[in-house]
Tab-separated table of C-alpha atoms in Angstrom:
chain	number	residue	atom	x	y	z
A	253	MET	CA	33.541	-61.532	-14.832
A	254	ILE	CA	33.025	-57.807	-14.386
A	255	ILE	CA	29.548	-56.310	-14.066
A	256	LEU	CA	28.938	-52.564	-14.254
A	257	ALA	CA	25.451	-51.348	-13.422
A	258	ASN	CA	23.650	-48.058	-13.139
A	259	LEU	CA	20.202	-49.305	-12.243
A	260	PRO	CA	17.351	-47.211	-10.871
A	261	TYR	CA	18.058	-46.559	-7.184
A	262	LEU	CA	15.962	-43.635	-5.969
A	263	SER	CA	13.608	-44.354	-3.094
A	264	LYS	CA	10.019	-43.117	-3.166
A	265	GLU	CA	10.933	-40.190	-0.890
A	266	ILE	CA	13.946	-39.106	-2.923
A	267	TYR	CA	12.142	-39.523	-6.232
A	268	SER	CA	9.355	-37.231	-5.003
A	269	SER	CA	11.920	-34.464	-4.394
A	270	VAL	CA	13.677	-34.769	-7.762
A	271	PRO	CA	13.527	-31.486	-9.721
A	272	ALA	CA	10.779	-31.243	-12.332
A	273	ASP	CA	13.281	-30.837	-15.182
A	274	VAL	CA	14.824	-34.224	-14.318
A	275	LYS	CA	11.415	-35.894	-14.275
A	276	LYS	CA	10.612	-34.221	-17.592
A	277	TYR	CA	13.551	-35.854	-19.398
A	278	GLU	CA	14.100	-39.071	-17.441
A	279	PRO	CA	11.371	-41.707	-17.250
A	280	LYS	CA	10.392	-42.764	-13.759
A	281	SER	CA	11.458	-46.330	-14.583
A	282	ALA	CA	15.045	-45.080	-15.049
A	283	LEU	CA	15.180	-43.463	-11.599
A	284	TYR	CA	12.794	-45.039	-9.091
A	285	SER	CA	13.147	-48.447	-7.461
A	286	PRO	CA	10.864	-49.860	-4.750
A	287	GLU	CA	12.159	-51.210	-1.411
A	288	ALA	CA	13.942	-47.965	-0.412
A	289	GLY	CA	15.548	-47.796	-3.857
A	290	LEU	CA	17.108	-51.263	-3.571
A	291	SER	CA	14.683	-53.500	-5.466
A	292	HIS	CA	16.629	-53.527	-8.741
A	293	TYR	CA	19.921	-54.185	-6.962
A	294	HIS	CA	18.351	-56.977	-4.938
A	295	LYS	CA	17.254	-58.623	-8.199
A	296	LEU	CA	20.701	-58.088	-9.754
A	297	LEU	CA	22.499	-59.640	-6.767
A	298	LYS	CA	20.190	-62.667	-6.820
A	299	GLN	CA	20.830	-63.088	-10.565
A	300	ILE	CA	24.595	-62.866	-10.020
A	301	ASP	CA	24.315	-65.520	-7.319
A	302	ILE	CA	22.438	-67.869	-9.648
A	303	ILE	CA	24.846	-67.283	-12.539
A	304	SER	CA	27.924	-67.732	-10.346
A	305	LYS	CA	26.618	-71.086	-9.088
A	306	ASN	CA	25.394	-72.350	-12.470
A	307	TYR	CA	28.666	-71.522	-14.219
A	308	GLU	CA	30.931	-72.084	-11.211
A	309	LEU	CA	32.410	-68.611	-11.525
A	310	LYS	CA	35.149	-67.922	-9.009
A	311	HIS	CA	35.937	-64.249	-9.548
A	312	ILE	CA	33.200	-61.673	-9.986
A	313	ILE	CA	33.525	-57.935	-9.608
A	314	CYS	CA	30.397	-55.821	-9.599
A	315	ILE	CA	30.478	-52.023	-9.592
A	316	PHE	CA	27.392	-49.861	-9.363
A	317	GLU	CA	26.110	-46.431	-8.425
A	318	ILE	CA	24.099	-45.901	-5.244
A	319	SER	CA	22.408	-43.069	-3.450
A	320	PRO	CA	24.550	-41.945	-0.476
A	321	GLU	CA	22.024	-42.976	2.186
A	322	GLN	CA	22.021	-46.537	0.802
A	323	LYS	CA	25.580	-47.354	1.871
A	324	GLN	CA	24.650	-49.362	4.984
A	325	PRO	CA	21.457	-50.985	3.619
A	326	ILE	CA	23.185	-52.133	0.416
A	327	ALA	CA	26.125	-53.534	2.400
A	328	LYS	CA	23.670	-55.502	4.553
A	329	LEU	CA	21.841	-56.806	1.480
A	330	ILE	CA	25.106	-57.860	-0.183
A	331	LYS	CA	26.250	-59.716	2.949
A	332	ILE	CA	22.965	-61.639	3.087
A	333	ILE	CA	23.420	-62.908	-0.474
A	334	PHE	CA	27.246	-63.043	-0.522
A	335	PRO	CA	28.483	-63.446	3.077
A	336	TYR	CA	32.155	-63.555	2.041
A	337	ALA	CA	32.105	-60.704	-0.456
A	338	LYS	CA	34.578	-57.867	-0.103
A	339	ILE	CA	32.653	-54.598	-0.273
A	340	THR	CA	34.221	-51.197	-0.838
A	341	PHE	CA	32.635	-47.800	-1.339
A	342	ALA	CA	33.911	-44.657	-3.047
A	343	LYS	CA	32.819	-41.046	-2.826
A	344	ASP	CA	31.913	-38.807	-5.738
A	345	LEU	CA	33.325	-35.328	-6.355
A	346	ALA	CA	30.815	-33.896	-3.845
A	347	ARG	CA	32.320	-36.255	-1.225
A	348	LYS	CA	29.127	-38.358	-1.025
A	349	TRP	CA	29.137	-42.155	-1.021
A	350	ARG	CA	28.179	-42.976	-4.591
A	351	VAL	CA	29.964	-46.110	-5.838
A	352	CYS	CA	29.797	-49.648	-4.477
A	353	LYS	CA	32.307	-52.311	-5.543
A	354	ILE	CA	31.851	-55.957	-4.695
A	355	LYS	CA	34.408	-58.729	-5.119
A	356	ILE	CA	32.796	-62.130	-4.958
């Protein structure tokens, strides 16, 4: 199973500094996530855990976008839910950590 996600991930602090033109065209619900921007990903990871156990899935790959400062916190969260997951990160064109890939 492959899961691709681009969930809301901006923390309260980062959302408050988003340019007005972004806020004008993007609803807050598409950008902001509580818990330092990790609430939606926390819910997603818990749902993946439940699904993987209920359907006895052996191979799951999940790829999603993060904010660069979330690299360490998201890795910690993933390891709590999936202790044996292989986690890799990739940088965007601006050389900022932007993509998280998990193999479960």
